[in-house]
Amino acid sequence: MRILVTGAAGFIGSAYVRHVLHEHAADRVLGLDLLTYAGNMANLAEVRDDPRFGFVQGDIADAGLVGQVATDVDAIVNFAAETHVDRSLLDPEAFAKANVIGVMTLLEAARTNGLRMLQVSTDEVYGHVPSGDAANEHYPLRPRSPYSAAKAGGELMCQAHGTSYETDVVITRGANTIGPRQYPEKLVPLFVTNALQDLSLPVYGDGRQVRNWMHVEDHAAAVDLVLRHGASGEAYNVGADNERENLDVVHAILERLDKPRSLIRHVADRPGHDRRYGLDTTRLREELGWAPHRDWLQTLNDTVDWYVANPDWWQSIREHDPRFQDYYERQYGQRLAGV
Ligand code: DAU
């Protein structure tokens, strides 16, 4: 199979590229990535010299470019997205462009060329899920942030393309994902790298929000399974059933790093903060036979240990990229000053 992987230089996209080239000797991958602040060619270092891999820098919302790169492939897997909820509260327009217009542009290319398209979406499209409940794939979509609303918009565009043009689309809705090479803005990589520098860990509100965690390699394997065996027009929840309160995650990070809990600072909450995500992953497990390879502690420890072992990777972002520093100041300056 020849696969166009968009967002190939990102966290989950690059893990997926490695997964495909490792697991499917006859496959070829063409990576497309705009290389925004979160895209990083260092994430593709392991595959850069593989003759089965090619790379193009560009935007999924650029119809001319997408039309060109989609002619020699059998499928599109779309990881390209704006992904960070806090940034979506600061700049919603960028999210609508990448996560709705970008998806629509890829769908047009899939339709024109008769390709299967897999849209990588998120469990955040379900919005807050009350305690004791678990969203299966028929649960109502009630996104509550500009990020999740844009992801839901992208999904609806996929479903409309399937209905209106019989475009072959499948969707995955992934839970919180951690592992090596995640940009240090999300809870786990931000807190690990802050703790390594003895900086405060800014916990939003009471820290009792619930998220459901999995390893990036398990997520990549699930996406691949859905691409190859998922039923056209269907969505599949992807999660490893590791529900944890944020504070428990933060305590586990500090324990692994042997750092004190006094680094924790409770700060002003994220506006509209979803209290809990709860996901029913029966379909993926029973219909496609997926199971995660790592339990919760292996997932967390593998992540923490990677940041400990790879300071160059995250220091080049945190210390040398003004885009990180600007964002950090905007997001945390007043919060940490107690304003
Ligand atoms: O559920 C899947 C989603 O998980 C993905 O679709 C998103 O792309 C990804 O960003 C993630 O969304 P979250 O908002 O759950 O992830 P984040 O790491 O930003 O936050 C996790 C929890 O930690 C959330 O309850 C907010 C809290 N948090 C986060 C940060 C960055 C803090 O308390 N302090 C922080 O500084």
Short mmCIF file of C-alpha atoms and ligand atoms in Angstrom, two decimals:
data_model
loop_
_atom_site.label_atom_id
_atom_site.label_comp_id
_atom_site.label_asym_id
_atom_site.label_seq_id
_atom_site.Cartn_x
_atom_site.Cartn_y
_atom_site.Cartn_z
CA MET A 1 0.00 0.00 0.00
CA ARG A 2 1.18 3.56 -0.73
CA ILE A 3 0.03 5.91 2.02
CA LEU A 4 0.00 9.70 2.16
CA VAL A 5 0.54 10.52 5.84
CA THR A 6 -0.25 14.13 6.65
CA GLY A 7 1.18 15.63 9.82
CA ALA A 8 4.00 13.13 9.39
CA ALA A 9 6.52 15.19 11.38
CA GLY A 10 4.25 15.51 14.39
CA PHE A 11 4.00 13.41 17.52
CA ILE A 12 1.49 10.72 16.55
CA GLY A 13 2.03 11.10 12.79
CA SER A 14 5.74 10.30 13.04
CA ALA A 15 5.02 7.31 15.28
CA TYR A 16 2.59 6.09 12.62
CA VAL A 17 5.18 6.48 9.85
CA ARG A 18 7.65 4.39 11.87
CA HIS A 19 4.94 1.82 12.58
CA VAL A 20 4.00 1.36 8.91
CA LEU A 21 7.57 1.09 7.66
CA HIS A 22 8.42 -1.37 10.43
CA GLU A 23 5.32 -3.55 10.10
CA HIS A 24 4.66 -3.56 6.35
CA ALA A 25 7.80 -4.20 4.31
CA ALA A 26 6.05 -3.67 0.96
CA ASP A 27 4.41 -0.35 1.89
CA ARG A 28 5.57 3.11 0.91
CA VAL A 29 4.89 6.31 2.81
CA LEU A 30 4.78 9.87 1.53
CA GLY A 31 4.84 12.33 4.43
CA LEU A 32 3.28 15.77 4.13
CA ASP A 33 3.74 18.33 6.88
CA LEU A 34 3.54 22.10 7.07
CA LEU A 35 6.20 22.11 9.81
CA THR A 36 4.34 24.50 12.09
CA TYR A 37 5.65 25.00 15.62
CA ALA A 38 4.73 21.39 16.47
CA GLY A 39 6.21 19.69 13.41
CA ASN A 40 9.80 18.56 13.82
CA MET A 41 11.96 16.82 11.22
CA ALA A 42 13.99 15.31 14.06
CA ASN A 43 10.92 13.12 14.68
CA LEU A 44 11.56 11.47 11.30
CA ALA A 45 15.31 10.91 11.73
CA GLU A 46 14.91 7.12 11.92
CA VAL A 47 13.13 6.86 8.56
CA ARG A 48 14.65 9.72 6.59
CA ASP A 49 17.05 7.46 4.67
CA ASP A 50 14.54 4.67 4.07
CA PRO A 51 13.96 4.46 0.28
CA ARG A 52 10.30 3.65 0.97
CA PHE A 53 9.81 7.08 2.58
CA GLY A 54 9.42 10.46 0.93
CA PHE A 55 8.61 13.88 2.38
CA VAL A 56 6.98 17.08 1.12
CA GLN A 57 6.59 20.25 3.16
CA GLY A 58 3.18 21.86 2.69
CA ASP A 59 -0.32 22.65 3.88
CA ILE A 60 -3.27 20.23 3.78
CA ALA A 61 -5.46 23.25 2.97
CA ASP A 62 -3.46 23.89 -0.23
CA ALA A 63 -5.67 22.19 -2.84
CA GLY A 64 -3.09 22.42 -5.63
CA LEU A 65 -0.38 20.74 -3.61
CA VAL A 66 -2.72 18.12 -2.15
CA GLY A 67 -3.97 17.32 -5.65
CA GLN A 68 -0.38 16.62 -6.72
CA VAL A 69 0.72 14.49 -3.79
CA ALA A 70 -2.48 12.43 -3.76
CA THR A 71 -2.12 11.08 -7.28
CA ASP A 72 0.39 8.31 -6.54
CA VAL A 73 -1.05 6.84 -3.35
CA ASP A 74 -3.75 4.36 -2.34
CA ALA A 75 -4.83 6.00 0.93
CA ILE A 76 -4.60 9.18 2.98
CA VAL A 77 -4.15 9.12 6.76
CA ASN A 78 -4.70 12.58 8.19
CA PHE A 79 -2.82 13.44 11.38
CA ALA A 80 -2.32 17.07 10.36
CA ALA A 81 -4.20 19.30 12.79
CA GLU A 82 -4.04 22.05 15.32
CA THR A 83 -4.30 19.97 18.48
CA HIS A 84 -3.90 22.01 21.65
CA VAL A 85 -7.07 23.07 23.49
CA ASP A 86 -5.43 26.03 25.25
CA ARG A 87 -4.14 27.42 21.95
CA SER A 88 -7.62 27.04 20.42
CA LEU A 89 -8.93 29.38 23.12
CA LEU A 90 -6.32 31.94 22.09
CA ASP A 91 -6.66 31.56 18.28
CA PRO A 92 -9.77 29.64 17.13
CA GLU A 93 -9.41 30.59 13.47
CA ALA A 94 -6.24 28.56 12.95
CA PHE A 95 -8.19 25.53 14.22
CA ALA A 96 -11.09 26.00 11.81
CA LYS A 97 -8.63 26.31 8.92
CA ALA A 98 -6.55 23.23 9.66
CA ASN A 99 -9.19 20.96 11.19
CA VAL A 100 -12.13 21.74 8.89
CA ILE A 101 -10.89 23.34 5.65
CA GLY A 102 -7.77 21.15 5.63
CA VAL A 103 -9.87 18.00 6.06
CA MET A 104 -12.25 19.08 3.31
CA THR A 105 -9.32 19.63 0.95
CA LEU A 106 -7.99 16.14 1.63
CA LEU A 107 -11.47 14.66 1.15
CA GLU A 108 -11.70 16.24 -2.28
CA ALA A 109 -8.39 14.62 -3.22
CA ALA A 110 -9.58 11.27 -1.86
CA ARG A 111 -12.78 11.53 -3.86
CA THR A 112 -11.08 12.56 -7.10
CA ASN A 113 -8.49 9.80 -6.88
CA GLY A 114 -10.73 7.05 -5.44
CA LEU A 115 -8.69 6.73 -2.21
CA ARG A 116 -9.58 5.57 1.27
CA MET A 117 -9.16 8.38 3.78
CA LEU A 118 -8.68 7.89 7.49
CA GLN A 119 -9.41 10.95 9.59
CA VAL A 120 -7.63 10.94 12.95
CA SER A 121 -10.07 12.56 15.35
CA THR A 122 -10.42 12.76 19.11
CA ASP A 123 -12.58 11.61 22.00
CA GLU A 124 -13.04 15.31 22.78
CA VAL A 125 -15.80 15.44 20.15
CA TYR A 126 -18.06 13.81 22.78
CA GLY A 127 -17.41 16.66 25.22
CA HIS A 128 -17.73 16.09 28.96
CA VAL A 129 -18.90 12.53 29.73
CA PRO A 130 -20.48 12.18 33.21
CA SER A 131 -18.88 9.84 35.72
CA GLY A 132 -20.04 6.23 35.30
CA ASP A 133 -20.87 6.76 31.62
CA ALA A 134 -18.73 5.70 28.65
CA ALA A 135 -19.19 7.12 25.14
CA ASN A 136 -19.50 4.54 22.40
CA GLU A 137 -19.37 5.56 18.75
CA HIS A 138 -23.10 6.44 18.71
CA TYR A 139 -22.87 8.83 21.67
CA PRO A 140 -23.89 12.40 20.74
CA LEU A 141 -21.12 14.76 19.64
CA ARG A 142 -21.11 17.71 22.03
CA PRO A 143 -17.76 19.47 21.55
CA ARG A 144 -17.16 22.34 23.95
CA SER A 145 -13.88 23.99 22.93
CA PRO A 146 -12.89 25.62 19.62
CA TYR A 147 -10.45 22.71 19.19
CA SER A 148 -13.00 19.94 19.64
CA ALA A 149 -15.67 21.84 17.68
CA ALA A 150 -13.27 22.08 14.74
CA LYS A 151 -12.40 18.36 15.02
CA ALA A 152 -16.12 17.52 15.08
CA GLY A 153 -16.59 19.74 12.01
CA GLY A 154 -13.87 17.80 10.21
CA GLU A 155 -15.58 14.53 11.12
CA LEU A 156 -18.96 15.73 9.87
CA MET A 157 -17.33 16.75 6.62
CA CYS A 158 -15.97 13.20 6.30
CA GLN A 159 -19.37 11.69 6.95
CA ALA A 160 -21.02 14.04 4.46
CA HIS A 161 -18.45 13.04 1.82
CA GLY A 162 -19.20 9.39 2.46
CA THR A 163 -22.93 9.98 2.10
CA SER A 164 -22.90 12.43 -0.80
CA TYR A 165 -20.06 11.11 -2.94
CA GLU A 166 -19.47 7.59 -1.57
CA THR A 167 -15.94 8.63 -0.62
CA ASP A 168 -14.37 5.79 1.38
CA VAL A 169 -13.77 7.35 4.81
CA VAL A 170 -13.02 5.93 8.25
CA ILE A 171 -12.56 7.87 11.49
CA THR A 172 -10.64 7.19 14.68
CA ARG A 173 -11.42 9.01 17.94
CA GLY A 174 -8.34 8.81 20.11
CA ALA A 175 -7.97 9.34 23.83
CA ASN A 176 -5.11 11.29 25.49
CA THR A 177 -1.85 10.05 24.04
CA ILE A 178 1.64 10.25 25.53
CA GLY A 179 5.07 8.90 24.67
CA PRO A 180 8.34 10.08 23.13
CA ARG A 181 8.46 13.26 21.01
CA GLN A 182 5.30 15.03 22.16
CA TYR A 183 5.63 18.81 21.94
CA PRO A 184 6.04 20.14 25.49
CA GLU A 185 2.73 22.02 25.70
CA LYS A 186 0.46 19.11 26.70
CA LEU A 187 0.12 18.14 30.37
CA VAL A 188 2.63 15.28 30.55
CA PRO A 189 5.56 16.58 28.45
CA LEU A 190 5.13 20.09 29.86
CA PHE A 191 5.16 18.88 33.44
CA VAL A 192 8.02 16.42 32.94
CA THR A 193 10.22 19.08 31.36
CA ASN A 194 9.19 21.71 33.94
CA ALA A 195 9.97 19.31 36.77
CA LEU A 196 13.34 18.46 35.26
CA GLN A 197 14.14 22.18 35.50
CA ASP A 198 12.59 22.54 38.99
CA LEU A 199 9.90 24.88 37.60
CA SER A 200 6.34 25.01 38.93
CA LEU A 201 3.73 22.61 37.55
CA PRO A 202 0.60 24.68 36.76
CA VAL A 203 -2.37 22.41 37.55
CA TYR A 204 -5.65 23.90 36.28
CA GLY A 205 -8.30 24.24 38.99
CA ASP A 206 -8.54 21.42 41.50
CA GLY A 207 -6.70 18.93 39.24
CA ARG A 208 -9.48 16.35 39.67
CA GLN A 209 -10.38 16.30 35.97
CA VAL A 210 -10.31 12.82 34.44
CA ARG A 211 -8.49 11.81 31.27
CA ASN A 212 -7.93 8.43 29.66
CA TRP A 213 -4.28 7.73 28.71
CA MET A 214 -2.52 5.56 26.13
CA HIS A 215 0.91 5.13 24.56
CA VAL A 216 1.56 6.72 21.18
CA GLU A 217 2.70 3.39 19.69
CA ASP A 218 -0.57 1.76 20.72
CA HIS A 219 -2.45 4.65 19.14
CA ALA A 220 -0.45 4.32 15.90
CA ALA A 221 -1.13 0.58 15.73
CA ALA A 222 -4.86 1.17 16.19
CA VAL A 223 -4.96 3.73 13.40
CA ASP A 224 -3.23 1.27 11.09
CA LEU A 225 -5.72 -1.47 11.93
CA VAL A 226 -8.66 0.81 11.20
CA LEU A 227 -7.09 1.94 7.91
CA ARG A 228 -6.73 -1.65 6.73
CA HIS A 229 -9.81 -3.30 8.27
CA GLY A 230 -12.24 -0.59 9.39
CA ALA A 231 -15.71 -0.50 7.81
CA SER A 232 -16.25 2.37 5.42
CA GLY A 233 -18.17 5.29 6.89
CA GLU A 234 -17.61 4.14 10.49
CA ALA A 235 -15.85 5.67 13.49
CA TYR A 236 -13.74 3.76 16.03
CA ASN A 237 -12.91 4.89 19.55
CA VAL A 238 -9.23 4.35 20.42
CA GLY A 239 -8.19 4.22 24.07
CA ALA A 240 -6.42 1.96 26.53
CA ASP A 241 -8.93 2.36 29.39
CA ASN A 242 -6.46 4.06 31.73
CA GLU A 243 -8.67 6.63 33.43
CA ARG A 244 -6.78 8.85 35.85
CA GLU A 245 -7.37 12.13 37.63
CA ASN A 246 -4.84 14.75 36.54
CA LEU A 247 -3.35 15.06 40.02
CA ASP A 248 -2.67 11.32 40.10
CA VAL A 249 -0.82 11.63 36.79
CA VAL A 250 1.21 14.55 38.15
CA HIS A 251 2.09 12.62 41.32
CA ALA A 252 3.25 9.66 39.22
CA ILE A 253 5.48 11.95 37.12
CA LEU A 254 7.06 13.46 40.24
CA GLU A 255 7.59 10.05 41.77
CA ARG A 256 9.33 8.74 38.65
CA LEU A 257 11.58 11.82 38.58
CA ASP A 258 12.12 11.80 42.32
CA LYS A 259 10.96 15.43 42.54
CA PRO A 260 8.90 16.99 45.36
CA ARG A 261 5.13 17.60 45.24
CA SER A 262 5.86 21.16 46.35
CA LEU A 263 6.46 21.94 42.65
CA ILE A 264 2.68 21.70 42.08
CA ARG A 265 0.87 25.03 41.75
CA HIS A 266 -2.91 25.19 41.42
CA VAL A 267 -3.65 27.97 38.93
CA ALA A 268 -6.69 29.52 37.20
CA ASP A 269 -8.68 26.88 35.36
CA ARG A 270 -8.96 26.43 31.59
CA PRO A 271 -12.22 28.14 30.48
CA GLY A 272 -14.92 25.57 29.63
CA HIS A 273 -12.63 22.79 30.90
CA ASP A 274 -14.13 19.36 30.16
CA ARG A 275 -14.29 17.57 33.49
CA ARG A 276 -14.10 14.02 32.24
CA TYR A 277 -13.67 11.96 29.09
CA GLY A 278 -15.00 8.41 29.29
CA LEU A 279 -14.60 6.13 26.32
CA ASP A 280 -16.08 2.77 25.35
CA THR A 281 -13.49 1.00 23.16
CA THR A 282 -15.40 -2.28 22.74
CA ARG A 283 -15.80 -1.88 19.01
CA LEU A 284 -12.08 -1.57 18.24
CA ARG A 285 -11.24 -4.47 20.55
CA GLU A 286 -14.02 -6.85 19.49
CA GLU A 287 -14.45 -6.06 15.80
CA LEU A 288 -10.80 -5.43 14.91
CA GLY A 289 -9.00 -7.36 17.66
CA TRP A 290 -6.94 -4.40 18.93
CA ALA A 291 -5.35 -4.41 22.38
CA PRO A 292 -2.76 -2.03 23.82
CA HIS A 293 0.74 -3.39 24.39
CA ARG A 294 1.52 -1.30 27.47
CA ASP A 295 -0.26 -0.84 30.77
CA TRP A 296 -0.57 2.53 32.48
CA LEU A 297 2.73 2.56 34.37
CA GLN A 298 4.73 1.32 31.38
CA THR A 299 3.09 4.05 29.30
CA LEU A 300 3.88 6.81 31.75
CA ASN A 301 7.38 5.64 32.65
CA ASP A 302 8.42 5.12 29.03
CA THR A 303 7.33 8.71 28.37
CA VAL A 304 9.07 10.24 31.38
CA ASP A 305 12.25 8.26 30.77
CA TRP A 306 12.42 9.38 27.15
CA TYR A 307 12.43 13.07 28.14
CA VAL A 308 15.10 12.37 30.75
CA ALA A 309 17.25 10.64 28.11
CA ASN A 310 16.66 13.20 25.33
CA PRO A 311 17.21 16.69 26.75
CA ASP A 312 18.53 17.98 23.40
CA TRP A 313 15.16 17.28 21.77
CA TRP A 314 13.08 19.32 24.21
CA GLN A 315 15.68 21.93 25.12
CA SER A 316 15.97 22.93 21.46
CA ILE A 317 12.27 23.82 21.66
CA ARG A 318 12.02 25.23 25.16
CA GLU A 319 15.24 27.20 25.17
CA HIS A 320 15.76 28.12 21.53
CA ASP A 321 12.34 28.48 19.91
CA PRO A 322 10.77 31.89 20.63
CA ARG A 323 7.39 30.46 19.59
CA PHE A 324 7.47 28.22 22.67
CA GLN A 325 8.55 31.05 24.94
CA ASP A 326 5.89 33.43 23.63
CA TYR A 327 3.19 30.83 24.11
CA TYR A 328 4.38 29.90 27.60
CA GLU A 329 4.30 33.52 28.69
CA ARG A 330 0.86 34.06 27.18
CA GLN A 331 -0.63 30.93 28.69
CA TYR A 332 1.10 30.81 32.08
CA GLY A 333 2.60 34.26 32.80
CA GLN A 334 -0.41 35.67 34.64
CA ARG A 335 -1.57 32.31 35.96
CA LEU A 336 1.73 31.63 37.69
CA ALA A 337 1.94 35.21 38.92
CA GLY A 338 -1.41 34.52 40.63
CA VAL A 339 -3.29 37.19 38.65
O1 DAU B 1 -8.52 13.40 24.56
C1 DAU B 1 -7.74 13.53 23.41
C2 DAU B 1 -7.14 14.90 23.39
O2 DAU B 1 -6.20 14.94 24.44
C3 DAU B 1 -6.48 15.27 22.08
O3 DAU B 1 -7.46 15.32 21.07
C4 DAU B 1 -5.82 16.64 22.19
O4 DAU B 1 -5.15 16.95 21.00
C5 DAU B 1 -4.86 16.62 23.34
O5 DAU B 1 -4.34 17.93 23.51
C6 DAU B 1 -5.52 16.16 24.63
O6 DAU B 1 -6.42 17.17 25.12
P1 DAU B 1 -6.43 17.57 26.67
O7 DAU B 1 -6.96 18.94 26.76
O8 DAU B 1 -7.06 16.52 27.51
O9 DAU B 1 -4.82 17.52 26.94
P2 DAU B 1 -3.85 18.43 27.78
O10 DAU B 1 -2.57 17.70 27.88
O11 DAU B 1 -3.82 19.83 27.31
O12 DAU B 1 -4.53 18.45 29.22
C7 DAU B 1 -4.75 17.26 29.94
C8 DAU B 1 -5.41 17.65 31.24
O13 DAU B 1 -4.46 18.38 32.05
C9 DAU B 1 -6.61 18.57 31.08
O14 DAU B 1 -7.58 18.26 32.07
C10 DAU B 1 -6.02 19.96 31.33
C11 DAU B 1 -4.93 19.68 32.35
N1 DAU B 1 -3.78 20.61 32.28
C12 DAU B 1 -3.15 20.77 31.09
C13 DAU B 1 -2.09 21.65 30.98
C14 DAU B 1 -1.40 21.84 29.64
C15 DAU B 1 -3.36 21.30 33.42
O15 DAU B 1 -3.92 21.14 34.53
N2 DAU B 1 -2.30 22.16 33.29
C16 DAU B 1 -1.67 22.40 32.11
O16 DAU B 1 -0.73 23.23 32.08
#
